Amino acid sequence: MSKKYLILSGGLGSELHIKGGEIHGNPLWSTQVMIDDRENLLKQVYRSYIDAGSDVISTNTYQISDDLLRKYANNWSVDELVDKAVQIAQSVCTEYPNRSIKIAGSIGPYGACLYDGSEYTGNYEKSLTIDELQRWHTPRFKALCRNKLDYISIETIPCLKECKSILNLLSTRSDIKAVLTVTCKDSQYLANGKDLFSQVVMETSKYSSIMAVGINCTNPLYITDLLDSARGLLATHQTFIVYPNKGLTWDSDIREFTNSGQSDVRPLDSYVNDWLDRGVTMIGGCCSVGPSDITKIKKAVENNL
């Protein structure tokens, strides 16, 4: 398959849970498997995605923060856990000498580390300034940059304010490439309900280090319209990236994703042609999207070539 397209992996945390990670109900989420020295479980998940056709795996750093570690694992530092996450991903890639597997350094939103589902509402933006968000993101960002990965993946961001805070950080490192994806509540707006996806695309177009912008952990029913809303706004050096969930909705009461009546959602691979036609070149899945889904997505991409 032409490397014009990159097949991403699916949900890391959800697949860890399926394989016995026992991370549901844990505020450290997938970070816990590294703290418990269960790196073989993480390696199994990486292998399952690479074997399914993924060209990219993400570091297990989505939910690492100083705040969480001080509260739940104070014998660990951000630097130590980021380094461990990178080493685990790198060790798996060496098992595939004939594949050029890329590693993306995952940066999740502030809300993920609050462990209250607010990454799907963005309601914390009201009490934080851009500068405060930027300072909060700095330790993990610096640790990932030090490890010289293929690119940084800024993901599941629910509001424009937080996008700007991380873009400000990115502007301090001209040597770092990144992608930025937001989570959206419908076919126009980010999860906070007030910022437009098109605004995010316009904002990222100012940054030469952002090679792709798009949507993740969002109902696939909304993706095509979201892409249409921002067509023509990409900078010439940019492309679209999408990795939705399976049409799930976060239930803050039980702290899990539920189907919540989304009976109109089709299998992800059935959307691929529409998304590729709209300029998507990086495609995969998020929560509850597993290796078998990635295989089908890859086949759909290959059939489009």
PDB file of C-alpha atoms in Angstrom:
ATOM      1  CA  MET A   1       0.000   0.000   0.000  1.00  0.00           C
ATOM      2  CA  SER A   2       1.246   3.467  -0.831  1.00  0.00           C
ATOM      3  CA  LYS A   3       2.628   5.331   2.168  1.00  0.00           C
ATOM      4  CA  LYS A   4       0.536   8.295   1.096  1.00  0.00           C
ATOM      5  CA  TYR A   5      -1.798   6.991   3.798  1.00  0.00           C
ATOM      6  CA  LEU A   6      -0.947   6.030   7.361  1.00  0.00           C
ATOM      7  CA  ILE A   7      -3.065   3.487   9.202  1.00  0.00           C
ATOM      8  CA  LEU A   8      -3.243   4.369  12.876  1.00  0.00           C
ATOM      9  CA  SER A   9      -4.007   1.980  15.721  1.00  0.00           C
ATOM     10  CA  GLY A  10      -7.262   1.725  17.660  1.00  0.00           C
ATOM     11  CA  GLY A  11      -8.089   2.319  21.313  1.00  0.00           C
ATOM     12  CA  LEU A  12      -5.144   1.608  23.603  1.00  0.00           C
ATOM     13  CA  GLY A  13      -6.900   1.777  26.962  1.00  0.00           C
ATOM     14  CA  SER A  14      -9.993  -0.102  25.813  1.00  0.00           C
ATOM     15  CA  GLU A  15      -7.865  -2.900  24.355  1.00  0.00           C
ATOM     16  CA  LEU A  16      -5.755  -3.088  27.507  1.00  0.00           C
ATOM     17  CA  HIS A  17      -8.948  -3.540  29.481  1.00  0.00           C
ATOM     18  CA  ILE A  18     -10.121  -6.343  27.183  1.00  0.00           C
ATOM     19  CA  LYS A  19      -6.780  -8.104  27.638  1.00  0.00           C
ATOM     20  CA  GLY A  20      -7.056  -7.971  31.431  1.00  0.00           C
ATOM     21  CA  GLY A  21      -5.524  -4.611  32.264  1.00  0.00           C
ATOM     22  CA  GLU A  22      -8.130  -3.920  34.947  1.00  0.00           C
ATOM     23  CA  ILE A  23      -7.920  -0.175  34.395  1.00  0.00           C
ATOM     24  CA  HIS A  24     -11.611   0.766  34.449  1.00  0.00           C
ATOM     25  CA  GLY A  25     -12.342   2.720  37.593  1.00  0.00           C
ATOM     26  CA  ASN A  26      -8.673   3.664  37.974  1.00  0.00           C
ATOM     27  CA  PRO A  27      -7.888   7.406  37.739  1.00  0.00           C
ATOM     28  CA  LEU A  28      -4.466   6.575  36.309  1.00  0.00           C
ATOM     29  CA  TRP A  29      -6.189   4.645  33.476  1.00  0.00           C
ATOM     30  CA  SER A  30      -3.714   2.907  31.177  1.00  0.00           C
ATOM     31  CA  THR A  31      -0.744   4.401  33.034  1.00  0.00           C
ATOM     32  CA  GLN A  32      -1.397   1.844  35.792  1.00  0.00           C
ATOM     33  CA  VAL A  33      -0.117  -1.083  33.706  1.00  0.00           C
ATOM     34  CA  MET A  34       3.327   0.536  33.577  1.00  0.00           C
ATOM     35  CA  ILE A  35       3.334   1.340  37.273  1.00  0.00           C
ATOM     36  CA  ASP A  36       2.456  -2.318  37.929  1.00  0.00           C
ATOM     37  CA  ASP A  37       5.305  -3.464  35.629  1.00  0.00           C
ATOM     38  CA  ARG A  38       2.848  -5.178  33.297  1.00  0.00           C
ATOM     39  CA  GLU A  39       4.642  -4.001  30.191  1.00  0.00           C
ATOM     40  CA  ASN A  40       4.120  -7.357  28.480  1.00  0.00           C
ATOM     41  CA  LEU A  41       0.392  -6.619  28.396  1.00  0.00           C
ATOM     42  CA  LEU A  42       1.054  -3.277  26.712  1.00  0.00           C
ATOM     43  CA  LYS A  43       3.379  -4.973  24.238  1.00  0.00           C
ATOM     44  CA  GLN A  44       0.653  -7.495  23.396  1.00  0.00           C
ATOM     45  CA  VAL A  45      -1.715  -4.665  22.501  1.00  0.00           C
ATOM     46  CA  TYR A  46       0.902  -2.962  20.328  1.00  0.00           C
ATOM     47  CA  ARG A  47       1.653  -6.208  18.508  1.00  0.00           C
ATOM     48  CA  SER A  48      -2.038  -6.856  17.900  1.00  0.00           C
ATOM     49  CA  TYR A  49      -2.403  -3.485  16.183  1.00  0.00           C
ATOM     50  CA  ILE A  50       0.782  -3.774  14.139  1.00  0.00           C
ATOM     51  CA  ASP A  51      -0.230  -7.271  13.046  1.00  0.00           C
ATOM     52  CA  ALA A  52      -3.638  -5.858  12.090  1.00  0.00           C
ATOM     53  CA  GLY A  53      -1.983  -3.325   9.781  1.00  0.00           C
ATOM     54  CA  SER A  54      -1.216  -0.240  11.860  1.00  0.00           C
ATOM     55  CA  ASP A  55       1.653   1.925  10.636  1.00  0.00           C
ATOM     56  CA  VAL A  56       1.677   3.997  13.827  1.00  0.00           C
ATOM     57  CA  ILE A  57       1.484   3.200  17.545  1.00  0.00           C
ATOM     58  CA  SER A  58       1.072   5.809  20.279  1.00  0.00           C
ATOM     59  CA  THR A  59       2.982   6.003  23.534  1.00  0.00           C
ATOM     60  CA  ASN A  60       1.035   5.120  26.664  1.00  0.00           C
ATOM     61  CA  THR A  61       1.266   8.708  27.941  1.00  0.00           C
ATOM     62  CA  TYR A  62      -2.268  10.007  27.343  1.00  0.00           C
ATOM     63  CA  GLN A  63      -3.095  10.286  31.065  1.00  0.00           C
ATOM     64  CA  ILE A  64       0.261  11.096  32.648  1.00  0.00           C
ATOM     65  CA  SER A  65       0.438  14.290  34.685  1.00  0.00           C
ATOM     66  CA  ASP A  66       2.218  15.694  37.737  1.00  0.00           C
ATOM     67  CA  ASP A  67      -1.138  16.134  39.485  1.00  0.00           C
ATOM     68  CA  LEU A  68      -2.205  12.505  39.117  1.00  0.00           C
ATOM     69  CA  LEU A  69       1.186  11.096  40.050  1.00  0.00           C
ATOM     70  CA  ARG A  70       1.436  13.199  43.191  1.00  0.00           C
ATOM     71  CA  LYS A  71      -1.969  11.921  44.264  1.00  0.00           C
ATOM     72  CA  TYR A  72      -1.850   8.250  43.245  1.00  0.00           C
ATOM     73  CA  ALA A  73       1.777   7.278  42.483  1.00  0.00           C
ATOM     74  CA  ASN A  74       4.134   9.722  44.150  1.00  0.00           C
ATOM     75  CA  ASN A  75       7.138   7.435  43.744  1.00  0.00           C
ATOM     76  CA  TRP A  76       7.021   8.069  39.993  1.00  0.00           C
ATOM     77  CA  SER A  77       7.818  11.211  38.014  1.00  0.00           C
ATOM     78  CA  VAL A  78       6.449  12.329  34.656  1.00  0.00           C
ATOM     79  CA  ASP A  79       9.910  11.963  33.117  1.00  0.00           C
ATOM     80  CA  GLU A  80      10.318   8.395  34.384  1.00  0.00           C
ATOM     81  CA  LEU A  81       6.932   7.206  33.149  1.00  0.00           C
ATOM     82  CA  VAL A  82       7.223   8.930  29.776  1.00  0.00           C
ATOM     83  CA  ASP A  83      10.656   7.383  29.258  1.00  0.00           C
ATOM     84  CA  LYS A  84       9.286   3.961  30.189  1.00  0.00           C
ATOM     85  CA  ALA A  85       6.341   4.352  27.815  1.00  0.00           C
ATOM     86  CA  VAL A  86       8.630   5.314  24.954  1.00  0.00           C
ATOM     87  CA  GLN A  87      11.015   2.428  25.620  1.00  0.00           C
ATOM     88  CA  ILE A  88       8.143  -0.076  25.577  1.00  0.00           C
ATOM     89  CA  ALA A  89       6.866   1.231  22.241  1.00  0.00           C
ATOM     90  CA  GLN A  90      10.368   1.272  20.762  1.00  0.00           C
ATOM     91  CA  SER A  91      11.092  -2.284  21.891  1.00  0.00           C
ATOM     92  CA  VAL A  92       7.994  -3.569  20.077  1.00  0.00           C
ATOM     93  CA  CYS A  93       8.925  -1.725  16.887  1.00  0.00           C
ATOM     94  CA  THR A  94      12.295  -3.486  16.827  1.00  0.00           C
ATOM     95  CA  GLU A  95      10.395  -6.775  16.535  1.00  0.00           C
ATOM     96  CA  TYR A  96       9.276  -5.688  13.041  1.00  0.00           C
ATOM     97  CA  PRO A  97      12.525  -4.951  11.186  1.00  0.00           C
ATOM     98  CA  ASN A  98      10.770  -5.037   7.804  1.00  0.00           C
ATOM     99  CA  ARG A  99       8.109  -2.529   8.826  1.00  0.00           C
ATOM    100  CA  SER A 100       8.677   1.207   9.274  1.00  0.00           C
ATOM    101  CA  ILE A 101       6.423   1.582  12.292  1.00  0.00           C
ATOM    102  CA  LYS A 102       6.144   5.157  13.536  1.00  0.00           C
ATOM    103  CA  ILE A 103       5.751   6.154  17.171  1.00  0.00           C
ATOM    104  CA  ALA A 104       3.523   9.070  18.147  1.00  0.00           C
ATOM    105  CA  GLY A 105       3.903  10.710  21.542  1.00  0.00           C
ATOM    106  CA  SER A 106       0.415  10.950  23.030  1.00  0.00           C
ATOM    107  CA  ILE A 107      -0.704  14.119  24.809  1.00  0.00           C
ATOM    108  CA  GLY A 108      -4.207  13.895  26.220  1.00  0.00           C
ATOM    109  CA  PRO A 109      -6.298  16.820  27.511  1.00  0.00           C
ATOM    110  CA  TYR A 110      -6.343  18.387  30.955  1.00  0.00           C
ATOM    111  CA  GLY A 111      -9.809  16.924  31.498  1.00  0.00           C
ATOM    112  CA  ALA A 112      -8.611  13.324  31.169  1.00  0.00           C
ATOM    113  CA  CYS A 113      -6.503  13.755  34.284  1.00  0.00           C
ATOM    114  CA  LEU A 114      -9.459  15.108  36.267  1.00  0.00           C
ATOM    115  CA  TYR A 115     -11.052  11.688  35.856  1.00  0.00           C
ATOM    116  CA  ASP A 116     -14.575  13.089  35.663  1.00  0.00           C
ATOM    117  CA  GLY A 117     -15.264  12.837  31.927  1.00  0.00           C
ATOM    118  CA  SER A 118     -14.701  16.547  31.375  1.00  0.00           C
ATOM    119  CA  GLU A 119     -12.545  15.870  28.329  1.00  0.00           C
ATOM    120  CA  TYR A 120     -15.943  15.277  26.685  1.00  0.00           C
ATOM    121  CA  THR A 121     -17.382  18.613  27.844  1.00  0.00           C
ATOM    122  CA  GLY A 122     -14.414  20.972  28.191  1.00  0.00           C
ATOM    123  CA  ASN A 123     -16.130  22.639  31.145  1.00  0.00           C
ATOM    124  CA  TYR A 124     -12.805  23.151  32.944  1.00  0.00           C
ATOM    125  CA  GLU A 125     -11.821  25.836  30.429  1.00  0.00           C
ATOM    126  CA  LYS A 126     -13.947  28.344  32.346  1.00  0.00           C
ATOM    127  CA  SER A 127     -11.629  28.262  35.339  1.00  0.00           C
ATOM    128  CA  LEU A 128      -8.271  28.106  33.548  1.00  0.00           C
ATOM    129  CA  THR A 129      -6.347  30.565  31.400  1.00  0.00           C
ATOM    130  CA  ILE A 130      -4.374  29.621  28.310  1.00  0.00           C
ATOM    131  CA  ASP A 131      -1.156  30.239  30.252  1.00  0.00           C
ATOM    132  CA  GLU A 132      -2.284  27.956  33.088  1.00  0.00           C
ATOM    133  CA  LEU A 133      -3.151  25.168  30.660  1.00  0.00           C
ATOM    134  CA  GLN A 134       0.173  25.635  28.907  1.00  0.00           C
ATOM    135  CA  ARG A 135       2.087  25.302  32.187  1.00  0.00           C
ATOM    136  CA  TRP A 136       0.127  22.183  33.076  1.00  0.00           C
ATOM    137  CA  HIS A 137       0.967  20.514  29.741  1.00  0.00           C
ATOM    138  CA  THR A 138       4.657  21.486  29.836  1.00  0.00           C
ATOM    139  CA  PRO A 139       6.275  18.575  31.797  1.00  0.00           C
ATOM    140  CA  ARG A 140       4.861  15.780  29.626  1.00  0.00           C
ATOM    141  CA  PHE A 141       5.439  17.782  26.436  1.00  0.00           C
ATOM    142  CA  LYS A 142       9.101  18.349  27.286  1.00  0.00           C
ATOM    143  CA  ALA A 143       9.606  14.702  28.236  1.00  0.00           C
ATOM    144  CA  LEU A 144       8.149  13.502  24.935  1.00  0.00           C
ATOM    145  CA  CYS A 145      10.184  16.006  22.915  1.00  0.00           C
ATOM    146  CA  ARG A 146      13.368  14.832  24.618  1.00  0.00           C
ATOM    147  CA  ASN A 147      12.697  11.299  23.365  1.00  0.00           C
ATOM    148  CA  LYS A 148      12.766  12.376  19.700  1.00  0.00           C
ATOM    149  CA  LEU A 149       9.702  10.498  18.469  1.00  0.00           C
ATOM    150  CA  ASP A 150       8.299  10.568  14.943  1.00  0.00           C
ATOM    151  CA  TYR A 151       5.701  13.121  15.981  1.00  0.00           C
ATOM    152  CA  ILE A 152       3.595  14.352  18.891  1.00  0.00           C
ATOM    153  CA  SER A 153      -0.109  13.426  18.919  1.00  0.00           C
ATOM    154  CA  ILE A 154      -2.188  16.081  20.704  1.00  0.00           C
ATOM    155  CA  GLU A 155      -5.549  14.369  21.057  1.00  0.00           C
ATOM    156  CA  THR A 156      -9.105  14.443  22.380  1.00  0.00           C
ATOM    157  CA  ILE A 157      -8.968  18.194  22.994  1.00  0.00           C
ATOM    158  CA  PRO A 158     -12.481  19.541  23.746  1.00  0.00           C
ATOM    159  CA  CYS A 159     -12.003  23.304  23.388  1.00  0.00           C
ATOM    160  CA  LEU A 160     -10.131  25.872  21.330  1.00  0.00           C
ATOM    161  CA  LYS A 161      -8.539  27.426  24.412  1.00  0.00           C
ATOM    162  CA  GLU A 162      -6.683  24.220  25.224  1.00  0.00           C
ATOM    163  CA  CYS A 163      -5.665  23.811  21.584  1.00  0.00           C
ATOM    164  CA  LYS A 164      -4.083  27.267  21.722  1.00  0.00           C
ATOM    165  CA  SER A 165      -2.260  26.453  24.952  1.00  0.00           C
ATOM    166  CA  ILE A 166      -0.538  23.415  23.427  1.00  0.00           C
ATOM    167  CA  LEU A 167       0.115  25.171  20.136  1.00  0.00           C
ATOM    168  CA  ASN A 168       1.928  27.845  22.142  1.00  0.00           C
ATOM    169  CA  LEU A 169       4.113  25.110  23.620  1.00  0.00           C
ATOM    170  CA  LEU A 170       4.720  23.634  20.191  1.00  0.00           C
ATOM    171  CA  SER A 171       5.876  27.002  18.890  1.00  0.00           C
ATOM    172  CA  THR A 172       8.853  26.788  21.258  1.00  0.00           C
ATOM    173  CA  ARG A 173      10.165  23.696  19.449  1.00  0.00           C
ATOM    174  CA  SER A 174      10.616  24.216  15.710  1.00  0.00           C
ATOM    175  CA  ASP A 175      12.185  20.759  15.417  1.00  0.00           C
ATOM    176  CA  ILE A 176       9.040  18.898  16.536  1.00  0.00           C
ATOM    177  CA  LYS A 177       6.266  17.716  14.206  1.00  0.00           C
ATOM    178  CA  ALA A 178       2.768  17.144  15.542  1.00  0.00           C
ATOM    179  CA  VAL A 179      -0.841  16.320  14.771  1.00  0.00           C
ATOM    180  CA  LEU A 180      -3.784  17.815  16.641  1.00  0.00           C
ATOM    181  CA  THR A 181      -7.190  16.185  16.983  1.00  0.00           C
ATOM    182  CA  VAL A 182     -10.276  17.378  18.812  1.00  0.00           C
ATOM    183  CA  THR A 183     -13.344  15.603  20.134  1.00  0.00           C
ATOM    184  CA  CYS A 184     -16.687  16.908  18.855  1.00  0.00           C
ATOM    185  CA  LYS A 185     -20.271  16.762  20.110  1.00  0.00           C
ATOM    186  CA  ASP A 186     -21.957  17.046  16.698  1.00  0.00           C
ATOM    187  CA  SER A 187     -21.281  17.835  13.034  1.00  0.00           C
ATOM    188  CA  GLN A 188     -19.981  21.371  13.727  1.00  0.00           C
ATOM    189  CA  TYR A 189     -18.896  21.950  17.307  1.00  0.00           C
ATOM    190  CA  LEU A 190     -16.185  20.725  19.631  1.00  0.00           C
ATOM    191  CA  ALA A 191     -17.198  18.959  22.821  1.00  0.00           C
ATOM    192  CA  ASN A 192     -17.582  22.250  24.677  1.00  0.00           C
ATOM    193  CA  GLY A 193     -20.469  23.155  22.350  1.00  0.00           C
ATOM    194  CA  LYS A 194     -19.228  26.617  21.403  1.00  0.00           C
ATOM    195  CA  ASP A 195     -16.006  26.289  19.381  1.00  0.00           C
ATOM    196  CA  LEU A 196     -16.288  25.271  15.743  1.00  0.00           C
ATOM    197  CA  PHE A 197     -14.058  22.604  14.230  1.00  0.00           C
ATOM    198  CA  SER A 198     -13.358  25.019  11.391  1.00  0.00           C
ATOM    199  CA  GLN A 199     -11.901  27.466  13.944  1.00  0.00           C
ATOM    200  CA  VAL A 200      -9.432  24.813  15.077  1.00  0.00           C
ATOM    201  CA  VAL A 201      -8.338  24.147  11.511  1.00  0.00           C
ATOM    202  CA  MET A 202      -7.829  27.867  10.891  1.00  0.00           C
ATOM    203  CA  GLU A 203      -5.815  28.184  14.106  1.00  0.00           C
ATOM    204  CA  THR A 204      -3.522  25.235  13.310  1.00  0.00           C
ATOM    205  CA  SER A 205      -2.894  26.522   9.775  1.00  0.00           C
ATOM    206  CA  LYS A 206      -0.633  29.165  11.356  1.00  0.00           C
ATOM    207  CA  TYR A 207       1.785  26.489  12.606  1.00  0.00           C
ATOM    208  CA  SER A 208       4.236  24.826  10.224  1.00  0.00           C
ATOM    209  CA  SER A 209       4.878  22.072  12.784  1.00  0.00           C
ATOM    210  CA  ILE A 210       1.266  20.806  12.607  1.00  0.00           C
ATOM    211  CA  MET A 211       1.297  18.302   9.751  1.00  0.00           C
ATOM    212  CA  ALA A 212      -2.287  17.094  10.260  1.00  0.00           C
ATOM    213  CA  VAL A 213      -5.419  18.269  12.050  1.00  0.00           C
ATOM    214  CA  GLY A 214      -8.651  16.405  12.611  1.00  0.00           C
ATOM    215  CA  ILE A 215     -11.030  14.565  14.888  1.00  0.00           C
ATOM    216  CA  ASN A 216     -10.782  11.666  17.317  1.00  0.00           C
ATOM    217  CA  CYS A 217     -12.998   9.938  19.918  1.00  0.00           C
ATOM    218  CA  THR A 218     -16.083  11.271  18.135  1.00  0.00           C
ATOM    219  CA  ASN A 219     -19.160   9.580  16.704  1.00  0.00           C
ATOM    220  CA  PRO A 220     -18.333   8.573  13.094  1.00  0.00           C
ATOM    221  CA  LEU A 221     -21.728   9.906  11.990  1.00  0.00           C
ATOM    222  CA  TYR A 222     -20.369  13.446  12.423  1.00  0.00           C
ATOM    223  CA  ILE A 223     -16.972  13.102  10.758  1.00  0.00           C
ATOM    224  CA  THR A 224     -17.889  13.756   7.114  1.00  0.00           C
ATOM    225  CA  ASP A 225     -19.797  16.960   7.904  1.00  0.00           C
ATOM    226  CA  LEU A 226     -17.018  18.142  10.196  1.00  0.00           C
ATOM    227  CA  LEU A 227     -14.467  17.651   7.429  1.00  0.00           C
ATOM    228  CA  ASP A 228     -16.742  19.441   4.948  1.00  0.00           C
ATOM    229  CA  SER A 229     -17.029  22.393   7.319  1.00  0.00           C
ATOM    230  CA  ALA A 230     -13.270  22.943   7.158  1.00  0.00           C
ATOM    231  CA  ARG A 231     -12.488  22.120   3.536  1.00  0.00           C
ATOM    232  CA  GLY A 232     -10.326  24.792   2.000  1.00  0.00           C
ATOM    233  CA  LEU A 233      -8.993  25.922   5.383  1.00  0.00           C
ATOM    234  CA  LEU A 234      -6.019  23.572   5.629  1.00  0.00           C
ATOM    235  CA  ALA A 235      -2.564  25.034   5.078  1.00  0.00           C
ATOM    236  CA  THR A 236      -0.690  23.591   2.108  1.00  0.00           C
ATOM    237  CA  HIS A 237       1.582  21.560   4.414  1.00  0.00           C
ATOM    238  CA  GLN A 238      -1.341  19.951   6.239  1.00  0.00           C
ATOM    239  CA  THR A 239      -3.736  17.070   5.803  1.00  0.00           C
ATOM    240  CA  PHE A 240      -6.719  15.664   7.710  1.00  0.00           C
ATOM    241  CA  ILE A 241      -6.488  12.912  10.334  1.00  0.00           C
ATOM    242  CA  VAL A 242      -9.458  10.997  11.791  1.00  0.00           C
ATOM    243  CA  TYR A 243      -9.782   8.228  14.346  1.00  0.00           C
ATOM    244  CA  PRO A 244     -13.321   8.111  15.753  1.00  0.00           C
ATOM    245  CA  ASN A 245     -14.895   5.826  18.296  1.00  0.00           C
ATOM    246  CA  LYS A 246     -17.745   3.469  17.407  1.00  0.00           C
ATOM    247  CA  GLY A 247     -20.523   5.964  18.041  1.00  0.00           C
ATOM    248  CA  LEU A 248     -20.287   5.763  21.795  1.00  0.00           C
ATOM    249  CA  THR A 249     -21.302   8.392  24.352  1.00  0.00           C
ATOM    250  CA  TRP A 250     -19.552   9.002  27.658  1.00  0.00           C
ATOM    251  CA  ASP A 251     -21.767   8.356  30.673  1.00  0.00           C
ATOM    252  CA  SER A 252     -20.318  10.390  33.538  1.00  0.00           C
ATOM    253  CA  ASP A 253     -22.400   8.543  36.143  1.00  0.00           C
ATOM    254  CA  ILE A 254     -20.904   5.123  35.454  1.00  0.00           C
ATOM    255  CA  ARG A 255     -17.667   6.494  33.916  1.00  0.00           C
ATOM    256  CA  GLU A 256     -17.943   4.348  30.811  1.00  0.00           C
ATOM    257  CA  PHE A 257     -18.881   4.693  27.164  1.00  0.00           C
ATOM    258  CA  THR A 258     -22.381   3.515  26.224  1.00  0.00           C
ATOM    259  CA  ASN A 259     -24.171   2.990  22.914  1.00  0.00           C
ATOM    260  CA  SER A 260     -26.959   5.358  23.991  1.00  0.00           C
ATOM    261  CA  GLY A 261     -29.199   4.462  21.071  1.00  0.00           C
ATOM    262  CA  GLN A 262     -26.744   5.175  18.243  1.00  0.00           C
ATOM    263  CA  SER A 263     -28.319   2.577  15.986  1.00  0.00           C
ATOM    264  CA  ASP A 264     -27.527   4.543  12.815  1.00  0.00           C
ATOM    265  CA  VAL A 265     -23.770   4.086  13.165  1.00  0.00           C
ATOM    266  CA  ARG A 266     -22.272   1.820  10.501  1.00  0.00           C
ATOM    267  CA  PRO A 267     -19.013  -0.143  10.712  1.00  0.00           C
ATOM    268  CA  LEU A 268     -16.080   2.279  10.539  1.00  0.00           C
ATOM    269  CA  ASP A 269     -14.662   0.859   7.331  1.00  0.00           C
ATOM    270  CA  SER A 270     -17.872   1.811   5.491  1.00  0.00           C
ATOM    271  CA  TYR A 271     -17.042   5.504   6.012  1.00  0.00           C
ATOM    272  CA  VAL A 272     -13.484   5.304   4.727  1.00  0.00           C
ATOM    273  CA  ASN A 273     -14.140   6.259   1.094  1.00  0.00           C
ATOM    274  CA  ASP A 274     -15.995   9.427   2.124  1.00  0.00           C
ATOM    275  CA  TRP A 275     -13.191  10.461   4.446  1.00  0.00           C
ATOM    276  CA  LEU A 276     -10.414   9.782   1.956  1.00  0.00           C
ATOM    277  CA  ASP A 277     -12.309  11.776  -0.667  1.00  0.00           C
ATOM    278  CA  ARG A 278     -12.181  14.713   1.728  1.00  0.00           C
ATOM    279  CA  GLY A 279      -8.423  14.646   2.121  1.00  0.00           C
ATOM    280  CA  VAL A 280      -7.876  12.320   5.067  1.00  0.00           C
ATOM    281  CA  THR A 281      -4.477  10.612   4.907  1.00  0.00           C
ATOM    282  CA  MET A 282      -4.149   9.376   8.499  1.00  0.00           C
ATOM    283  CA  ILE A 283      -6.935   7.095   9.684  1.00  0.00           C
ATOM    284  CA  GLY A 284      -7.626   4.718  12.556  1.00  0.00           C
ATOM    285  CA  GLY A 285      -9.847   4.409  15.608  1.00  0.00           C
ATOM    286  CA  CYS A 286     -10.228   5.411  19.238  1.00  0.00           C
ATOM    287  CA  CYS A 287     -12.159   4.001  22.214  1.00  0.00           C
ATOM    288  CA  SER A 288     -13.564   0.475  21.638  1.00  0.00           C
ATOM    289  CA  VAL A 289     -12.019   0.264  18.164  1.00  0.00           C
ATOM    290  CA  GLY A 290      -9.908  -2.897  18.135  1.00  0.00           C
ATOM    291  CA  PRO A 291      -7.434  -4.745  15.895  1.00  0.00           C
ATOM    292  CA  SER A 292     -10.141  -6.392  13.763  1.00  0.00           C
ATOM    293  CA  ASP A 293     -11.583  -2.947  12.994  1.00  0.00           C
ATOM    294  CA  ILE A 294      -8.148  -1.666  11.993  1.00  0.00           C
ATOM    295  CA  THR A 295      -7.724  -4.584   9.574  1.00  0.00           C
ATOM    296  CA  LYS A 296     -11.043  -3.665   7.922  1.00  0.00           C
ATOM    297  CA  ILE A 297     -10.103   0.021   7.777  1.00  0.00           C
ATOM    298  CA  LYS A 298      -6.784  -0.831   6.126  1.00  0.00           C
ATOM    299  CA  LYS A 299      -8.531  -3.031   3.561  1.00  0.00           C
ATOM    300  CA  ALA A 300     -10.986  -0.220   2.779  1.00  0.00           C
ATOM    301  CA  VAL A 301      -8.098   2.192   2.254  1.00  0.00           C
ATOM    302  CA  GLU A 302      -6.321  -0.275  -0.025  1.00  0.00           C
ATOM    303  CA  ASN A 303      -9.522  -0.777  -2.047  1.00  0.00           C
ATOM    304  CA  ASN A 304      -9.717   2.992  -2.547  1.00  0.00           C
ATOM    305  CA  LEU A 305      -6.272   3.248  -4.131  1.00  0.00           C
TER     306      LEU A 305
END
